XYZ file of C-alpha atoms in Angstrom:
664
model
C 0.000 0.000 0.000
C 1.401 3.359 -1.027
C 2.474 5.698 1.747
C 2.519 8.798 -0.480
C 0.552 11.729 0.898
C -3.025 11.891 -0.252
C -3.809 14.715 -2.674
C -6.360 17.201 -1.349
C -8.627 19.241 -3.572
C -7.367 22.811 -4.015
C -3.821 21.915 -2.808
C -1.050 21.700 -5.380
C 1.153 18.565 -4.834
C 4.903 18.847 -5.069
C 7.491 16.244 -6.112
C 11.076 15.323 -5.486
C 13.547 13.044 -7.246
C 14.639 9.963 -5.324
C 18.147 8.483 -5.502
C 16.927 6.204 -8.262
C 15.671 9.125 -10.367
C 12.004 8.439 -9.598
C 9.535 11.356 -8.945
C 7.936 11.113 -5.523
C 4.914 13.096 -4.381
C 5.563 15.196 -1.270
C 3.239 17.050 1.150
C 1.336 20.206 0.287
C 3.304 23.258 -0.723
C 2.444 26.850 0.092
C 2.389 29.597 -2.526
C 5.660 31.357 -3.206
C 6.515 34.723 -1.751
C 4.595 37.609 -3.295
C 1.495 35.649 -4.130
C -0.159 35.428 -0.704
C -0.486 37.989 2.073
C 0.215 35.168 4.548
C 3.868 35.750 3.686
C 3.579 39.074 5.508
C 1.615 37.420 8.306
C 4.322 34.821 8.835
C 6.864 37.532 9.529
C 4.399 39.360 11.763
C 3.834 36.216 13.805
C 7.569 35.616 14.194
C 8.273 39.145 15.414
C 5.243 39.185 17.687
C 6.441 36.033 19.497
C 3.156 34.230 19.099
C 2.370 32.282 22.290
C 5.865 33.128 23.558
C 4.508 34.572 26.793
C 2.748 31.317 27.658
C 4.229 28.737 29.960
C 6.152 26.070 28.102
C 4.818 23.510 30.559
C 1.268 24.393 29.510
C 1.982 24.594 25.827
C 4.290 21.634 25.195
C 2.875 18.576 23.568
C 4.543 15.287 24.431
C 3.683 12.151 22.481
C 5.179 8.781 21.511
C 6.351 7.661 24.889
C 6.947 11.115 26.284
C 9.289 12.342 23.535
C 8.597 16.041 23.012
C 7.370 16.959 19.605
C 8.244 20.574 20.429
C 6.683 23.522 22.121
C 3.801 25.320 20.526
C 6.023 28.339 20.024
C 8.592 26.253 18.139
C 5.919 24.432 16.211
C 4.065 27.528 14.973
C 6.266 30.565 15.513
C 8.961 29.054 13.435
C 6.457 28.473 10.661
C 6.369 30.752 7.651
C 4.749 30.580 4.265
C 7.980 29.121 2.930
C 7.806 26.078 5.198
C 5.587 23.009 5.069
C 2.886 22.609 7.706
C 4.230 20.676 10.738
C 2.135 17.658 11.535
C 0.468 17.033 14.884
C 1.109 13.410 15.744
C -1.968 12.721 17.851
C -5.451 13.821 18.711
C -4.124 14.897 22.096
C -1.715 17.303 20.440
C -4.540 18.759 18.364
C -6.749 19.155 21.429
C -3.942 20.849 23.360
C -3.391 23.299 20.534
C -7.107 24.031 20.296
C -7.277 24.618 24.056
C -4.542 27.228 23.788
C -6.192 28.959 20.840
C -9.552 28.931 22.602
C -8.061 30.752 25.588
C -6.479 33.280 23.258
C -9.755 33.998 21.464
C -11.805 34.269 24.642
C -13.600 37.663 24.503
C -12.809 38.153 28.195
C -9.101 38.057 27.344
C -9.429 40.808 24.757
C -8.369 43.585 27.125
C -5.404 41.616 28.492
C -3.225 42.164 25.429
C -0.514 44.845 25.716
C -1.862 46.793 22.752
C -4.082 46.556 19.683
C -1.243 45.492 17.398
C -0.252 42.632 19.718
C -3.840 41.411 19.907
C -4.368 41.715 16.170
C -1.222 39.754 15.344
C -2.157 36.904 17.666
C -5.670 36.754 16.191
C -4.184 36.511 12.696
C -1.729 33.827 13.779
C -4.508 31.848 15.463
C -6.689 32.038 12.378
C -3.853 30.908 10.189
C -2.994 27.935 12.364
C -6.625 26.875 12.425
C -6.725 27.050 8.640
C -3.631 24.872 8.466
C -5.020 22.485 11.065
C -8.177 22.114 9.010
C -5.993 21.303 6.008
C -3.991 18.765 8.033
C -7.223 17.039 9.048
C -7.875 16.447 5.389
C -4.390 15.007 4.993
C -4.564 12.906 8.183
C -8.105 11.597 8.506
C -7.148 9.467 11.515
C -6.695 12.679 13.529
C -9.909 14.263 12.243
C -12.512 13.036 14.711
C -15.902 14.738 14.523
C -15.275 16.419 17.879
C -11.982 17.936 16.734
C -13.388 18.787 13.332
C -16.369 20.647 14.860
C -14.126 22.400 17.339
C -11.724 23.558 14.629
C -14.651 24.942 12.638
C -16.074 26.674 15.703
C -12.767 28.256 16.697
C -12.003 29.220 13.115
C -15.379 30.936 12.927
C -14.585 32.747 16.197
C -11.127 33.737 14.979
C -12.493 35.082 11.723
C -15.165 37.005 13.613
C -12.481 38.571 15.797
C -10.422 39.460 12.743
C -13.459 40.985 11.035
C -13.961 43.167 14.103
C -10.297 44.157 14.052
C -10.679 44.986 10.368
C -13.563 47.358 11.173
C -11.622 49.058 13.960
C -8.647 50.054 11.841
C -8.584 53.639 10.551
C -7.167 54.160 7.086
C -8.449 57.687 6.350
C -6.485 60.847 6.970
C -9.444 63.187 6.392
C -9.088 65.382 9.441
C -7.199 68.444 10.582
C -4.277 66.264 11.667
C -4.077 64.431 8.368
C -2.465 67.306 6.517
C -5.602 68.620 4.801
C -6.466 71.076 7.569
C -10.160 70.111 7.513
C -12.492 69.724 10.471
C -16.261 69.907 11.050
C -15.758 73.330 12.647
C -13.863 74.626 9.620
C -16.579 73.334 7.292
C -19.269 75.112 9.336
C -17.222 78.302 9.354
C -16.530 78.134 5.620
C -20.157 77.567 4.646
C -21.975 79.652 7.253
C -19.806 82.679 6.483
C -21.814 83.101 3.282
C -25.093 82.652 5.157
C -24.692 85.576 7.524
C -24.886 83.074 10.383
C -25.204 84.422 13.851
C -27.683 85.391 16.476
C -30.461 87.490 15.077
C -29.254 87.230 11.514
C -31.784 87.338 8.730
C -31.832 84.469 6.296
C -31.432 85.154 2.623
C -32.085 82.779 -0.206
C -29.747 81.476 -2.887
C -29.953 83.312 -6.178
C -31.874 81.785 -9.039
C -28.889 82.191 -11.305
C -27.028 79.670 -9.203
C -29.960 77.309 -9.117
C -31.654 78.642 -6.018
C -33.280 81.773 -4.686
C -32.768 85.496 -4.708
C -32.311 87.317 -1.456
C -35.322 88.765 0.318
C -35.435 92.342 1.432
C -33.110 93.181 4.234
C -30.408 90.717 3.169
C -27.531 90.858 0.777
C -28.110 89.589 -2.740
C -24.654 88.045 -2.657
C -25.074 86.083 0.588
C -26.561 82.968 -0.940
C -24.216 82.932 -3.894
C -21.311 83.145 -1.455
C -22.774 80.261 0.566
C -22.813 77.899 -2.416
C -19.439 79.146 -3.581
C -18.077 78.291 -0.116
C -19.247 74.682 -0.461
C -17.928 74.327 -4.014
C -14.634 76.014 -3.127
C -14.245 73.690 -0.152
C -14.636 70.576 -2.328
C -12.299 72.018 -4.967
C -9.733 72.918 -2.313
C -9.780 69.377 -0.946
C -9.266 67.964 -4.441
C -6.416 70.364 -5.198
C -4.668 69.563 -1.916
C -4.964 65.860 -2.692
C -3.474 66.198 -6.168
C -0.634 68.367 -4.905
C 0.294 65.655 -2.430
C 3.267 63.476 -3.256
C 0.974 60.465 -2.902
C -1.755 59.642 -5.375
C -4.029 58.707 -2.474
C -3.248 61.329 0.146
C -6.481 60.610 2.016
C -5.270 57.080 2.818
C -2.847 55.859 5.477
C -0.980 53.090 3.659
C 0.469 51.632 6.827
C -3.008 50.927 8.186
C -4.198 49.802 4.787
C -1.414 47.235 4.577
C -2.694 45.690 7.824
C -6.207 45.562 6.392
C -4.780 43.830 3.377
C -3.113 41.157 5.531
C -6.319 40.572 7.492
C -8.272 40.352 4.266
C -5.827 37.768 2.950
C -6.272 35.557 6.022
C -10.058 35.838 5.810
C -10.043 34.997 2.111
C -7.804 31.973 2.686
C -10.222 30.707 5.303
C -13.186 31.228 2.952
C -14.912 33.734 5.254
C -15.402 36.635 2.845
C -19.140 36.668 3.600
C -18.431 37.178 7.317
C -16.230 40.210 6.658
C -18.847 41.740 4.373
C -21.528 41.250 7.027
C -19.203 42.752 9.641
C -18.602 45.861 7.510
C -22.329 46.277 7.065
C -22.990 45.726 10.771
C -20.231 48.141 11.829
C -20.840 50.691 9.068
C -21.630 53.430 11.589
C -18.320 52.766 13.314
C -16.420 52.833 10.002
C -18.046 56.137 9.031
C -17.345 57.670 12.446
C -13.603 57.498 11.750
C -14.097 60.241 9.128
C -15.748 62.834 11.338
C -16.205 65.422 8.592
C -18.544 63.031 6.757
C -21.004 63.196 9.675
C -23.307 66.179 9.172
C -24.200 65.990 12.872
C -20.589 66.884 13.679
C -20.787 69.911 11.406
C -23.986 71.243 12.968
C -23.295 70.295 16.579
C -23.432 73.331 18.810
C -25.406 75.302 16.230
C -28.863 73.753 16.508
C -30.229 76.911 18.154
C -29.551 78.877 14.981
C -32.627 79.820 12.885
C -33.899 76.889 10.850
C -33.294 78.844 7.640
C -29.604 79.026 8.498
C -29.405 75.364 9.512
C -31.091 74.151 6.352
C -29.004 76.319 4.083
C -25.826 75.110 5.796
C -27.164 71.546 5.504
C -27.664 72.036 1.765
C -24.107 73.234 1.255
C -22.695 70.642 3.662
C -24.449 67.971 1.589
C -22.583 69.157 -1.507
C -19.294 69.174 0.412
C -19.823 65.710 1.925
C -20.854 64.146 -1.377
C -17.804 65.748 -2.989
C -15.566 64.206 -0.338
C -17.157 60.795 -0.818
C -16.543 60.985 -4.560
C -12.876 61.775 -3.973
C -12.534 58.953 -1.441
C -14.117 56.541 -3.907
C -11.832 57.731 -6.682
C -8.738 57.163 -4.558
C -9.856 53.700 -3.420
C -10.665 52.677 -6.980
C -7.183 53.772 -8.018
C -5.559 51.317 -5.615
C -4.356 47.836 -6.470
C -3.704 46.441 -3.017
C -3.873 42.676 -3.160
C -6.506 41.001 -1.038
C -8.108 44.306 0.034
C -9.211 44.890 -3.572
C -11.933 42.292 -3.127
C -13.492 44.257 -0.250
C -12.769 47.893 -1.073
C -16.129 48.486 -2.737
C -18.012 47.050 0.265
C -15.747 49.055 2.569
C -16.554 52.335 0.818
C -20.271 51.600 0.447
C -20.600 50.956 4.185
C -19.142 54.399 4.934
C -21.001 56.255 2.186
C -24.374 54.741 3.090
C -24.153 55.906 6.704
C -23.070 59.399 5.674
C -25.875 59.869 3.165
C -28.525 58.370 5.449
C -27.475 60.780 8.203
C -27.909 63.663 5.782
C -31.456 62.525 5.016
C -32.289 61.913 8.664
C -31.068 65.293 9.861
C -32.953 67.311 7.272
C -36.115 65.371 8.125
C -35.715 66.160 11.820
C -35.169 69.854 11.115
C -37.762 70.427 8.426
C -40.413 67.710 8.418
C -41.841 68.199 11.869
C -45.090 69.140 13.550
C -46.024 72.756 12.836
C -46.155 74.633 16.172
C -49.651 75.401 17.358
C -49.661 79.082 18.207
C -52.585 81.137 19.450
C -54.742 83.412 17.336
C -53.638 86.830 18.558
C -52.606 89.213 15.788
C -48.911 88.916 16.632
C -48.941 85.137 16.882
C -51.016 84.739 13.730
C -48.550 86.839 11.779
C -45.699 84.758 13.197
C -47.496 81.642 11.972
C -47.803 83.072 8.459
C -44.181 84.161 8.498
C -43.103 80.723 9.736
C -45.167 78.867 7.136
C -44.153 81.033 4.167
C -40.472 80.765 5.060
C -40.836 77.040 5.475
C -42.472 76.686 2.054
C -39.473 78.350 0.452
C -37.157 76.123 2.484
C -39.017 73.037 1.246
C -38.565 74.152 -2.357
C -34.892 74.880 -1.755
C -34.347 71.420 -0.273
C -36.237 69.669 -3.070
C -34.218 71.587 -5.625
C -30.969 70.626 -3.904
C -32.021 66.970 -3.708
C -33.056 66.866 -7.363
C -29.688 68.300 -8.311
C -27.478 66.100 -6.115
C -29.342 62.766 -6.161
C -27.853 61.540 -9.469
C -24.379 62.178 -8.038
C -25.283 60.416 -4.791
C -26.721 57.398 -6.589
C -23.591 57.162 -8.758
C -21.623 56.405 -5.568
C -23.586 53.220 -4.908
C -24.519 49.961 -6.545
C -26.797 46.989 -5.965
C -29.208 46.826 -3.059
C -27.561 49.731 -1.243
C -28.244 51.946 -4.236
C -31.873 50.855 -4.167
C -32.165 51.630 -0.448
C -30.636 55.091 -0.940
C -33.074 55.750 -3.776
C -36.003 54.665 -1.603
C -34.902 56.945 1.255
C -34.397 59.847 -1.130
C -37.879 59.364 -2.587
C -39.375 59.062 0.900
C -37.785 62.369 1.873
C -38.987 63.978 -1.351
C -42.565 62.748 -0.792
C -42.473 64.025 2.779
C -41.402 67.459 1.587
C -44.120 67.464 -1.085
C -46.851 66.620 1.427
C -45.538 69.264 3.757
C -45.583 71.916 1.016
C -49.251 71.254 0.247
C -50.237 71.308 3.928
C -48.344 74.536 4.521
C -50.148 76.242 1.648
C -53.581 75.278 2.973
C -52.677 76.581 6.420
C -51.179 79.823 5.079
C -54.262 80.518 2.993
C -56.593 79.949 5.966
C -54.440 82.034 8.299
C -54.214 84.892 5.808
C -57.974 85.209 5.380
C -58.549 85.130 9.138
C -55.648 87.282 10.309
C -56.233 90.437 12.367
C -53.398 92.802 11.564
C -51.767 95.067 14.112
C -51.568 98.244 11.983
C -49.206 100.855 13.363
C -48.894 103.026 10.238
C -50.317 103.379 6.731
C -47.240 101.912 5.033
C -46.751 98.477 3.460
C -47.571 95.963 6.178
C -44.934 93.369 7.034
C -47.417 90.571 6.275
C -47.951 91.926 2.747
C -44.242 92.279 2.196
C -43.459 88.804 3.535
C -46.158 86.987 1.560
C -45.422 88.750 -1.738
C -41.641 88.359 -1.442
C -41.884 84.655 -0.735
C -44.565 84.124 -3.359
C -42.302 85.702 -5.950
C -39.483 83.397 -4.856
C -41.727 80.365 -5.235
C -42.781 81.460 -8.723
C -39.135 81.875 -9.689
C -38.707 78.192 -8.864
C -41.879 77.087 -10.646
C -40.242 74.041 -12.242
C -39.272 72.635 -8.847
C -42.684 73.521 -7.406
C -44.381 71.678 -10.280
C -42.390 68.564 -9.378
C -43.325 68.989 -5.718
C -47.027 69.341 -6.499
C -46.861 66.578 -9.129
C -49.082 68.682 -11.336
C -48.936 71.132 -14.207
C -48.606 74.893 -14.275
C -52.324 75.370 -13.624
C -52.156 73.671 -10.216
C -49.516 76.028 -8.897
C -51.085 78.997 -10.690
C -54.396 78.347 -8.980
C -52.659 78.270 -5.602
C -50.954 81.620 -6.257
C -54.181 83.320 -7.381
C -55.973 81.995 -4.321
C -53.311 83.257 -1.938
C -53.228 86.723 -3.583
C -57.002 86.890 -3.260
C -56.766 85.960 0.414
C -54.128 88.646 0.964
C -56.356 91.292 -0.627
C -59.295 90.171 1.503
C -57.160 90.387 4.665
C -55.969 93.912 3.808
C -59.466 95.169 3.021
C -61.004 93.749 6.207
C -58.254 95.068 8.473
C -58.202 98.527 6.863
C -61.729 99.135 8.132
C -60.382 99.449 11.654
C -58.575 102.689 10.680
C -60.602 105.688 11.867
C -58.809 108.807 10.627
C -60.078 110.411 7.435
C -58.200 109.037 4.432
C -56.235 106.545 6.520
C -58.010 103.470 5.131
C -57.504 104.542 1.522
C -53.841 105.390 2.052
C -53.141 102.050 3.784
C -54.768 100.118 0.932
C -52.997 102.312 -1.639
C -49.544 101.507 -0.243
C -50.214 97.778 0.069
C -52.038 97.296 -3.259
C -49.371 99.237 -5.130
C -46.658 97.115 -3.472
C -48.448 93.933 -4.565
C -48.721 95.302 -8.092
C -45.031 96.186 -8.254
C -43.930 92.816 -6.859
C -46.093 91.024 -9.414
C -44.628 93.036 -12.280
C -41.078 92.071 -11.248
C -41.645 88.496 -12.399
C -42.959 87.594 -15.835
C -44.251 84.231 -14.656
C -46.226 85.873 -11.848
C -47.735 88.280 -14.374
C -48.759 85.312 -16.524
C -50.306 83.555 -13.516
C -52.288 86.585 -12.340
C -53.187 87.689 -15.863
C -53.338 91.020 -17.676
C -56.855 91.610 -16.418
C -55.629 91.482 -12.828
C -52.907 94.035 -13.606
C -55.344 96.439 -15.304
C -57.851 96.043 -12.488
C -55.247 96.903 -9.859
C -53.867 99.845 -11.825
C -57.413 101.198 -11.865
C -57.753 100.394 -8.157
C -54.643 102.478 -7.391
C -56.194 105.485 -9.164
C -59.500 105.029 -7.356
C -57.752 104.791 -3.987
C -55.892 108.050 -4.675
C -59.160 109.772 -5.530
C -60.839 108.244 -2.503
C -58.046 109.436 -0.234
C -58.187 113.026 -1.580
C -61.945 113.209 -1.149
C -61.851 111.708 2.355
C -58.962 113.820 3.679
C -59.080 117.121 1.783
C -62.729 117.350 0.811
C -63.669 118.537 4.334
C -60.868 121.138 4.219
C -62.282 122.882 1.143
C -65.913 122.042 1.848
C -66.755 125.571 3.032
C -65.506 127.008 -0.247
C -67.517 124.485 -2.272
C -70.773 125.185 -0.370
C -70.438 128.981 -0.651
C -69.947 129.060 -4.417
C -73.744 129.210 -4.914
C -74.207 132.096 -2.477
C -73.443 135.746 -3.264
C -69.944 136.610 -2.194
C -71.127 139.528 -0.117
C -72.817 136.979 2.209
C -69.600 135.069 3.066
C -68.395 135.659 6.590
C -65.010 137.205 7.271
C -64.006 134.082 9.169
C -64.197 131.920 6.015
C -60.457 131.881 5.389
C -59.725 131.442 9.081
C -61.884 128.302 9.084
C -60.082 126.943 6.009
C -56.688 127.682 7.504
C -57.514 125.896 10.768
C -58.841 122.828 8.923
C -55.862 122.802 6.568
C -53.335 123.024 9.406
C -54.998 120.239 11.388
C -55.069 117.853 8.397
C -51.541 118.804 7.363
C -50.078 118.265 10.837
C -51.632 114.767 11.079
C -50.733 113.566 7.599
C -47.300 115.122 7.313
C -45.886 112.058 9.142
C -47.677 109.596 6.854
C -45.340 107.818 4.500
C -45.732 106.774 0.897
C -42.645 104.765 0.038
C -42.897 104.708 -3.725
C -41.756 108.046 -5.215
C -44.115 107.862 -8.195
C -47.197 107.208 -6.063
C -46.105 109.896 -3.630
C -45.896 112.382 -6.481
C -49.284 111.303 -7.846
C -50.971 111.746 -4.456
C -49.403 115.178 -3.868
C -50.482 116.378 -7.277
C -54.017 115.095 -6.680
C -54.197 116.965 -3.340
C -52.909 120.159 -4.962
C -55.524 119.880 -7.717
C -58.189 119.540 -5.054
C -57.107 122.433 -2.836
C -55.168 125.106 -4.754
C -57.664 126.034 -7.528
C -60.528 126.662 -5.052
C -58.293 128.629 -2.733
C -56.989 130.787 -5.580
C -60.497 131.418 -6.859
C -61.711 132.733 -3.514
C -58.585 134.770 -3.004
C -59.347 136.511 -6.291
C -62.961 137.079 -5.227
C -61.736 138.840 -2.109
C -58.885 140.674 -3.764
C -60.767 144.009 -3.524
C -61.363 143.438 0.186
C -58.791 144.452 2.689
C -58.531 141.093 4.494
C -55.617 139.452 6.287
C -54.916 135.841 5.030
C -52.440 133.372 6.563
C -51.403 131.729 3.278
C -51.072 132.586 -0.312
C -51.449 129.821 -2.947
C -47.664 129.366 -3.312
C -47.278 128.740 0.412
C -50.086 126.171 0.383
C -48.584 124.323 -2.562
C -45.129 124.301 -0.960
C -46.495 122.671 2.195
C -48.609 120.145 0.316
C -45.524 119.035 -1.629
C -43.879 118.120 1.676
C -46.486 115.499 2.553
C -45.884 111.707 2.827
C -42.166 111.787 3.537
C -42.751 110.001 6.834
């Protein structure tokens, strides 16, 4: 019966020439240097002194009548990928070895190692010896009892699990302030928020439409939003430039740590446990992503959550662009590597990190934006605050949807397979949530507007009018995004705009009736209606929505309000002149001009502080007042020219004073 070693599937036999020139099959041979990462592991095990700290009395295996086969340290430490696998001569030797490995892999012993490197090396050596022991069982079936076989499989599974955990705990990225790039979550916040005007009490402005977003509202710089997006784009470009200027083609990566990952990956592949490592990366994806702190949007916004939501959401939008840009660069650098065994896992490694980062982006924006609308009371101040809150939030929703529509193709390009599908589902869920919120906000704004009681402190453009019209114009500027949100055509959004404008007009008319001074109601409506008209004319799409008939109607309304104001305020001033025109002049009392002067001075003193902001309307109102007052006054002055009467004003003085009205 032949005593030649039995050939095992997957193991290449080797031969030698005997003295008689005959080829003889020898035991299994290991791959040559350079073809297996275990070559590196063998050296690591030697230098680490695997099992060297253990008692020789505990670790020695004595068989065949007490003759020592050799200590465990000599049996395995001396082993390298260039040497054949030493054979264990008995089941007792195998059991003794397994006992030692079991103690080493005990989770309770994890913290007893001097350092992480020492522990990692011993785990790798244990896994390798178990792989070799499993191979020896195939070569020596007499030693492969079911008990030993099951125990080897169990310990090998435990060793691979420990190695997978070690794999997930290694940090290979240098994307932090200490890694040479000078980047940190704080620096990202500072870079982006600088263009937002961030700070206590700051007023949010919206990105300009030319850059794919919104124009600034009144009271904020038109350049703020453009600067915000430029900050995000400049940040990503700066990172890329710094990387390319580096002497290394993959400056984000620590090659020393990556080489250890590669060794671990090689051991896991040799044991056939690739699936376990992939599951471990998925299970520990949050941990892997946490090593790159600038990819966590929570780190960027931490300490700033008390900022206005407009600021937070605009910073979130720009941070999203920056984070996705970083992920793309990380993916590019990983794909450019050819690093042995790690190549098999590098896609899974990146996807685990990218998935967590993107999901955190989605989660944070949902927590900030998609939330229960606060239930405020119905006082005039609180109702206005509700309208202001809702209108601002509608614009925010559109801004976020626009940003998501723009960036989602880039995000999806980072992923593949089921992870890509899950990212797409989460993105669509967020988009649907924003769409539902937009529709609900509009219904609430419309109801609040029609029922609002305004606190009117002057006859100028009310803050509610200004806020609603400004934000409505912004929404119309982004009509394409709004159409996607509403999942309808132009008519759906157009109908909403017309309805809200109608509600605003109703609110202004109802609240103007509380004004008691003569001409005050007409002047309040004049300022607000003219402002609405001017805001509508600034945007061609808003003109199309409201229609030419609406514009003509409101131009006519402006003229009627001017006439109504003149009659209400200055009609009583000249009323005595108008009544006396049918009576012979000789019957007019001497006090006629004194009565006019007193009435004129009282009306002038009250209305001198009234303000008409628009210069053209101010001029039109002044001219209308002059036409009402001056001709009658001049006529009666001429009638009394032959009388020696003392008059306080001549017509030039009256006109001069009337032309000073409405400056505020």
